[in-house]
Amino acid sequence: MERGKYCYNDVVPFSAMVAMECTNVGLNTLFKAATNQGMSYHVFVVYAYGIAALLLLPSPFFSLRSRVLPPLNFSISYKIFLLGVIGCTSQIMGYTGINYSSPTLASAISNLVPAFTFILALLFRMEKLALKSSSSQAKIIGTIVSISGAFVVTLYKGPPIELTPSPSISLHHPLGSPQSNWVIGGLFLTSEYILVPMWYIVQAQIMKEYPAELTVVFFYNLCVSVLAAIVGVFAEPNMSAWRIKADIALASILCSGIFGSFLNNAVHTWVLRVRGPVYVAMFKPLSIAIAVAMGVMFLGDTLYLGSIVGATIISVGFYTVMWGKAKEDMDESAETGDPESASNPKVPLLQSHKTQEMQS
């Protein structure tokens, strides 16, 4: 029984979040390839989220018939609509930024998410901060270290470490266009990753009132698709752009709709309910390390010393934050004298493992 709770509350969320970050890196690269072939990102958002909404169409019927869930009232519906507005805006900003720059720059700038999420979580009293507490100090230092490590990967290459011959396509310079404007792309991506923490906070609030992940994600995807269609009518008036051929554009839309808008949003929503917004946000710094690792393993990219150093710094910062959260929950459980703290959904992976060792 305890092992099952440990797996549900710790191992599965951790594994799912790492898998989703790997998936996102691949989806961003596929999207970049499709836009280089002429696909409009406005059209992409409408179709990708529309596909996800179709896949989730049965979920509201089960939720509305549930006797456990509260009624889907105006307050919850309004928050889901607000979530859709934030999501639609952030997606358009993000895909515009990737279109101007690259998925690697998106991975680097995504490291703003933990810091902004931590600040918003403090403002909404979803996280505690005591500057004299070692756990709070660890969370602050770990966040800064993770962000610093990501920028080391981006800004410092160092000498190359040849493992395999590099192919013509590289994840570090993925399918680049001579018209790429990294300054404009960086501004759009920064705007996206300021909105993403707001998405986490609103989604966490919705989960408290209406803990039905698939139903919430269905209405969210539907809102984003409709809102993006309204924007797309004005931003992309050329009707030929809305006709998708059976090429890389269709592959990008289908993969993003199934694995991104559907699976990724469902996993993030579930982990938000189980572990909270800061836990979800802390996996963002891993994305650039994953981008480097995937480039070396699957695309044969050249591995640079800066990538190893930066990935190591990211890992140290990430686990420092995880230790800080474990220490914080351990202190809280000691104050309350709760012997079941190891199975509490808010207790991170490191503490649960440590508690199990102590019990054995």
Coordinates of C-alpha atoms in Angstrom, one line a residue:
M1 CA 0.0 0.0 0.0
E2 CA 2.7 2.5 1.0
R3 CA 4.8 1.5 -2.1
G4 CA 1.8 2.2 -4.3
K5 CA 1.3 5.7 -2.8
Y6 CA 5.1 6.4 -3.1
C7 CA 4.9 5.4 -6.8
Y8 CA 1.8 7.5 -7.5
N9 CA 3.0 10.6 -5.6
D10 CA 6.7 10.6 -6.4
V11 CA 8.0 8.2 -9.1
V12 CA 5.2 8.6 -11.7
P13 CA 5.1 12.5 -11.5
F14 CA 8.9 12.7 -11.8
S15 CA 9.1 10.2 -14.7
A16 CA 6.1 11.9 -16.4
M17 CA 7.6 15.4 -16.2
V18 CA 11.0 14.2 -17.6
A19 CA 9.2 12.4 -20.4
M20 CA 7.1 15.5 -21.2
E21 CA 10.2 17.8 -21.4
C22 CA 11.8 15.3 -23.8
T23 CA 8.6 15.3 -25.9
N24 CA 8.4 19.1 -25.9
V25 CA 12.0 19.5 -27.3
G26 CA 11.1 17.1 -30.1
L27 CA 7.8 18.8 -30.9
N28 CA 9.4 22.2 -31.0
T29 CA 12.0 21.0 -33.5
L30 CA 9.3 19.4 -35.6
F31 CA 7.3 22.7 -35.5
K32 CA 10.4 24.7 -36.6
A33 CA 10.8 22.4 -39.6
A34 CA 7.1 22.8 -40.5
T35 CA 7.2 26.6 -40.3
N36 CA 10.4 26.6 -42.5
Q37 CA 8.2 24.8 -45.1
G38 CA 5.7 27.6 -44.9
M39 CA 3.2 26.5 -42.3
S40 CA 1.5 29.4 -40.4
Y41 CA 1.8 29.2 -36.6
H42 CA -1.7 30.7 -36.3
V43 CA -3.1 27.8 -38.3
F44 CA -1.0 25.3 -36.3
V45 CA -2.4 26.4 -32.9
V46 CA -6.0 26.2 -34.1
Y47 CA -5.6 22.7 -35.6
A48 CA -3.4 21.2 -32.9
Y49 CA -5.6 22.3 -30.0
G50 CA -8.7 21.3 -32.0
I51 CA -7.4 17.8 -32.4
A52 CA -6.7 17.6 -28.7
A53 CA -10.3 18.8 -27.9
L54 CA -11.7 16.1 -30.2
L55 CA -9.7 13.4 -28.5
L56 CA -11.0 14.6 -25.1
L57 CA -14.6 15.1 -26.2
P58 CA -16.1 12.2 -24.1
S59 CA -14.5 13.4 -20.8
P60 CA -17.1 16.1 -19.9
F61 CA -20.0 13.6 -20.2
F62 CA -18.4 11.4 -17.5
S63 CA -17.5 14.3 -15.3
L64 CA -21.0 15.8 -15.5
R65 CA -22.5 12.5 -14.4
S66 CA -20.1 12.1 -11.5
R67 CA -21.6 12.4 -8.0
V68 CA -18.2 13.2 -6.4
L69 CA -17.3 16.3 -8.5
P70 CA -18.9 19.6 -7.7
P71 CA -21.2 21.2 -10.3
L72 CA -19.4 23.1 -13.2
N73 CA -20.5 26.5 -12.1
F74 CA -19.8 30.0 -13.4
S75 CA -16.8 30.5 -11.2
I76 CA -15.0 27.4 -12.5
S77 CA -16.1 28.1 -16.1
Y78 CA -14.7 31.7 -15.9
K79 CA -11.4 30.4 -14.6
I80 CA -11.1 27.9 -17.4
F81 CA -11.9 30.6 -19.9
L82 CA -9.2 32.8 -18.3
L83 CA -6.8 29.8 -18.5
G84 CA -7.7 29.5 -22.2
V85 CA -6.9 33.2 -22.8
I86 CA -3.5 32.9 -21.0
G87 CA -2.8 29.7 -22.9
C88 CA -3.7 31.0 -26.3
T89 CA -1.7 34.1 -25.8
S90 CA 1.4 32.2 -24.5
Q91 CA 1.2 29.7 -27.4
I92 CA 1.0 32.3 -30.1
M93 CA 3.9 34.2 -28.4
G94 CA 5.9 31.0 -28.1
Y95 CA 5.5 29.7 -31.6
T96 CA 6.1 33.2 -33.0
G97 CA 9.3 33.3 -31.0
I98 CA 10.4 29.8 -32.2
N99 CA 9.6 30.9 -35.8
Y100 CA 11.9 33.9 -35.5
S101 CA 14.6 32.0 -33.6
S102 CA 15.0 28.3 -32.7
P103 CA 13.8 25.6 -30.3
T104 CA 17.2 25.8 -28.5
L105 CA 16.6 29.4 -27.6
A106 CA 13.1 28.5 -26.4
S107 CA 14.6 25.9 -24.1
A108 CA 17.1 28.4 -22.8
I109 CA 14.6 31.1 -22.1
S110 CA 12.2 28.6 -20.5
N111 CA 14.5 28.7 -17.5
L112 CA 12.7 31.9 -16.5
V113 CA 9.7 29.8 -15.6
P114 CA 10.9 28.5 -12.2
A115 CA 11.8 32.0 -10.9
F116 CA 8.5 33.6 -12.0
T117 CA 6.5 30.6 -10.7
F118 CA 8.2 30.7 -7.4
I119 CA 7.5 34.5 -7.1
L120 CA 3.9 34.1 -8.1
A121 CA 3.4 31.1 -5.8
L122 CA 4.7 33.2 -2.9
L123 CA 2.3 36.0 -3.8
F124 CA -0.6 33.6 -3.9
R125 CA 0.6 31.9 -0.7
M126 CA 1.1 28.6 -2.4
E127 CA 4.7 28.5 -1.2
K128 CA 6.3 29.5 2.1
L129 CA 9.5 31.6 2.4
A130 CA 11.5 32.1 5.5
L131 CA 14.9 33.6 4.7
K132 CA 16.4 32.1 7.9
S133 CA 15.2 28.6 7.0
S134 CA 17.7 26.3 5.3
S135 CA 14.9 24.9 3.1
S136 CA 13.9 28.3 1.8
Q137 CA 17.5 29.2 1.2
A138 CA 18.0 25.9 -0.7
K139 CA 15.0 26.7 -3.0
I140 CA 16.2 30.2 -3.7
I141 CA 19.8 29.1 -4.4
G142 CA 18.7 26.1 -6.4
T143 CA 16.5 28.2 -8.7
I144 CA 19.3 30.7 -9.3
V145 CA 21.8 27.9 -9.9
S146 CA 19.5 26.1 -12.4
I147 CA 18.9 29.3 -14.4
S148 CA 22.7 30.0 -14.3
G149 CA 23.5 26.6 -15.6
A150 CA 21.1 26.9 -18.5
F151 CA 22.7 30.1 -19.6
V152 CA 26.2 28.5 -19.3
V153 CA 25.0 25.9 -21.8
T154 CA 23.7 28.7 -24.1
L155 CA 26.5 31.2 -23.9
Y156 CA 29.6 29.1 -23.3
K157 CA 30.6 26.3 -25.8
G158 CA 34.1 25.5 -24.9
P159 CA 36.2 22.9 -26.7
P160 CA 34.3 20.2 -28.7
I161 CA 34.2 16.6 -27.5
E162 CA 33.9 14.5 -30.6
L163 CA 31.8 11.3 -30.0
T164 CA 30.2 10.7 -33.4
P165 CA 30.3 12.5 -36.8
S166 CA 27.9 15.3 -36.9
P167 CA 25.1 15.2 -39.5
S168 CA 24.0 18.1 -41.6
I169 CA 21.1 18.9 -39.2
S170 CA 21.9 19.9 -35.6
L171 CA 19.7 20.6 -32.7
H172 CA 21.9 23.5 -31.7
H173 CA 21.2 25.2 -35.0
P174 CA 18.0 23.5 -36.0
L175 CA 16.8 24.1 -39.5
G176 CA 17.8 27.7 -39.2
S177 CA 16.5 30.4 -41.6
P178 CA 18.7 33.4 -42.7
Q179 CA 15.9 35.7 -41.8
S180 CA 15.9 34.5 -38.2
N181 CA 15.8 37.4 -35.8
W182 CA 16.9 36.2 -32.4
V183 CA 16.2 39.5 -30.7
I184 CA 12.5 39.6 -31.7
G185 CA 12.3 35.8 -31.1
G186 CA 13.8 36.2 -27.6
L187 CA 11.3 39.0 -26.7
F188 CA 8.3 36.8 -27.8
L189 CA 9.7 33.8 -26.0
T190 CA 10.3 35.9 -22.8
S191 CA 6.6 37.0 -23.0
E192 CA 5.5 33.4 -23.3
Y193 CA 7.5 32.3 -20.3
I194 CA 6.1 35.1 -18.2
L195 CA 2.6 33.9 -19.0
V196 CA 3.4 30.2 -18.4
P197 CA 3.7 30.6 -14.6
M198 CA 0.4 32.4 -14.6
W199 CA -1.1 29.4 -16.4
Y200 CA 0.3 27.1 -13.6
I201 CA -1.1 29.2 -10.8
V202 CA -4.6 29.5 -12.4
Q203 CA -4.6 25.8 -13.3
A204 CA -3.6 24.8 -9.7
Q205 CA -6.5 27.0 -8.4
I206 CA -9.0 25.2 -10.8
M207 CA -7.8 21.8 -9.7
K208 CA -8.6 22.7 -6.1
E209 CA -12.2 23.5 -7.0
Y210 CA -12.8 20.9 -9.8
P211 CA -10.3 18.0 -9.7
A212 CA -11.2 16.5 -13.1
E213 CA -8.0 16.8 -15.2
L214 CA -9.3 15.5 -18.6
T215 CA -12.5 17.6 -18.5
V216 CA -10.6 20.8 -17.6
V217 CA -8.0 20.1 -20.3
F218 CA -10.9 19.5 -22.8
F219 CA -12.5 22.9 -22.1
Y220 CA -9.0 24.5 -22.1
N221 CA -8.1 23.1 -25.5
L222 CA -11.5 24.1 -26.9
C223 CA -11.1 27.7 -25.6
V224 CA -7.6 27.9 -27.1
S225 CA -8.6 26.5 -30.4
V226 CA -11.6 28.9 -30.7
L227 CA -9.7 32.0 -29.5
A228 CA -6.7 31.2 -31.9
A229 CA -9.2 30.8 -34.7
I230 CA -10.6 34.3 -34.1
V231 CA -7.1 35.7 -34.0
G232 CA -6.1 33.6 -37.1
V233 CA -9.0 35.0 -39.2
F234 CA -7.4 38.4 -39.0
A235 CA -3.7 37.4 -38.8
E236 CA -3.9 34.8 -41.6
P237 CA -6.6 35.9 -44.1
N238 CA -5.1 33.8 -46.9
M239 CA -7.4 30.8 -47.1
S240 CA -4.7 28.7 -48.8
A241 CA -2.7 28.8 -45.6
W242 CA -5.5 26.9 -43.9
R243 CA -5.3 23.9 -46.3
I244 CA -2.8 21.4 -44.8
K245 CA -1.1 19.0 -47.1
A246 CA 0.1 15.5 -46.2
D247 CA 3.7 16.6 -45.4
I248 CA 5.7 17.7 -42.4
A249 CA 3.1 20.3 -41.5
L250 CA 0.4 17.6 -41.0
A251 CA 2.9 15.5 -39.0
S252 CA 3.7 18.5 -36.8
I253 CA 0.0 19.3 -36.2
L254 CA -0.9 15.7 -35.4
C255 CA 2.0 15.1 -33.1
S256 CA 1.5 18.4 -31.3
G257 CA -2.2 17.8 -31.0
I258 CA -1.8 14.3 -29.6
F259 CA 1.4 14.5 -27.6
G260 CA 1.4 18.2 -26.8
S261 CA -2.0 19.8 -26.4
F262 CA -3.6 16.5 -25.3
L263 CA -1.0 14.4 -23.4
N264 CA 1.3 17.2 -22.2
N265 CA -1.5 19.4 -20.9
A266 CA -3.2 16.4 -19.2
V267 CA 0.1 15.3 -17.5
H268 CA 0.9 18.9 -16.4
T269 CA -2.6 19.4 -15.0
W270 CA -2.4 16.1 -13.0
V271 CA 1.1 16.8 -11.7
L272 CA -0.1 20.4 -10.7
R273 CA -2.8 18.8 -8.6
V274 CA -0.6 16.2 -7.0
R275 CA 2.6 18.2 -6.5
G276 CA 1.9 21.9 -7.0
P277 CA 3.0 24.6 -9.5
V278 CA 6.6 25.0 -8.3
Y279 CA 7.4 21.3 -8.7
V280 CA 6.2 21.4 -12.3
A281 CA 8.1 24.6 -13.1
M282 CA 11.4 23.2 -11.8
F283 CA 11.6 20.8 -14.7
K284 CA 11.9 23.6 -17.2
P285 CA 15.6 24.1 -16.6
L286 CA 16.1 20.4 -17.6
S287 CA 14.8 21.1 -21.1
I288 CA 18.0 22.6 -22.4
A289 CA 20.0 19.7 -21.0
I290 CA 17.6 17.3 -22.6
A291 CA 17.9 19.2 -25.9
V292 CA 21.7 18.8 -25.8
A293 CA 21.4 15.1 -24.8
M294 CA 18.9 14.3 -27.5
G295 CA 21.0 16.1 -30.1
V296 CA 24.0 14.0 -29.2
M297 CA 22.2 10.7 -29.0
F298 CA 19.8 11.0 -31.9
L299 CA 21.2 13.6 -34.2
G300 CA 24.9 13.1 -33.7
D301 CA 25.5 16.7 -32.6
T302 CA 29.0 17.7 -31.4
L303 CA 29.2 17.7 -27.6
Y304 CA 30.9 20.7 -26.1
L305 CA 32.5 21.1 -22.7
G306 CA 30.2 24.0 -21.9
S307 CA 27.2 21.6 -22.4
I308 CA 28.6 19.2 -19.9
V309 CA 29.4 21.9 -17.4
G310 CA 26.0 23.6 -17.8
A311 CA 24.0 20.4 -17.6
T312 CA 25.9 19.5 -14.4
I313 CA 25.1 23.0 -12.9
I314 CA 21.4 22.6 -13.9
S315 CA 21.3 19.2 -12.2
V316 CA 22.8 20.5 -9.0
G317 CA 20.4 23.4 -8.9
F318 CA 17.4 21.2 -9.6
Y319 CA 18.2 18.7 -6.8
T320 CA 19.0 21.6 -4.5
V321 CA 15.4 22.8 -4.9
M322 CA 14.1 19.3 -4.5
W323 CA 16.1 18.9 -1.3
G324 CA 14.8 22.3 0.0
K325 CA 11.2 21.2 -0.6
A326 CA 11.9 17.8 1.0
K327 CA 13.4 19.6 4.1
E328 CA 10.5 22.0 4.3
D329 CA 7.9 19.2 4.3
M330 CA 10.0 17.2 6.8
D331 CA 10.1 20.1 9.2
E332 CA 6.3 20.6 8.8
S333 CA 5.6 16.9 9.5
A334 CA 7.9 17.0 12.5
E335 CA 6.0 20.0 13.9
T336 CA 2.6 18.4 13.4
G337 CA 3.8 14.9 14.4
D338 CA 2.2 13.3 11.3
P339 CA 3.6 9.8 10.8
E340 CA 1.9 9.5 7.4
S341 CA 3.9 12.3 5.9
A342 CA 5.8 10.0 3.6
S343 CA 2.6 9.3 1.7
N344 CA 1.5 13.0 1.5
P345 CA 1.1 14.1 -2.1
K346 CA 3.1 17.3 -1.4
V347 CA 6.2 15.5 -0.1
P348 CA 8.9 15.4 -2.8
L349 CA 10.7 12.3 -4.1
L350 CA 13.8 12.7 -2.0
Q351 CA 12.0 12.8 1.3
S352 CA 9.7 9.9 0.6
H353 CA 12.7 7.8 -0.4
K354 CA 14.5 8.8 2.8
T355 CA 11.5 8.1 4.9
Q356 CA 11.1 4.7 3.5
E357 CA 14.7 3.9 4.2
M358 CA 14.3 5.0 7.8
Q359 CA 11.2 2.9 8.2
S360 CA 13.0 -0.2 6.8

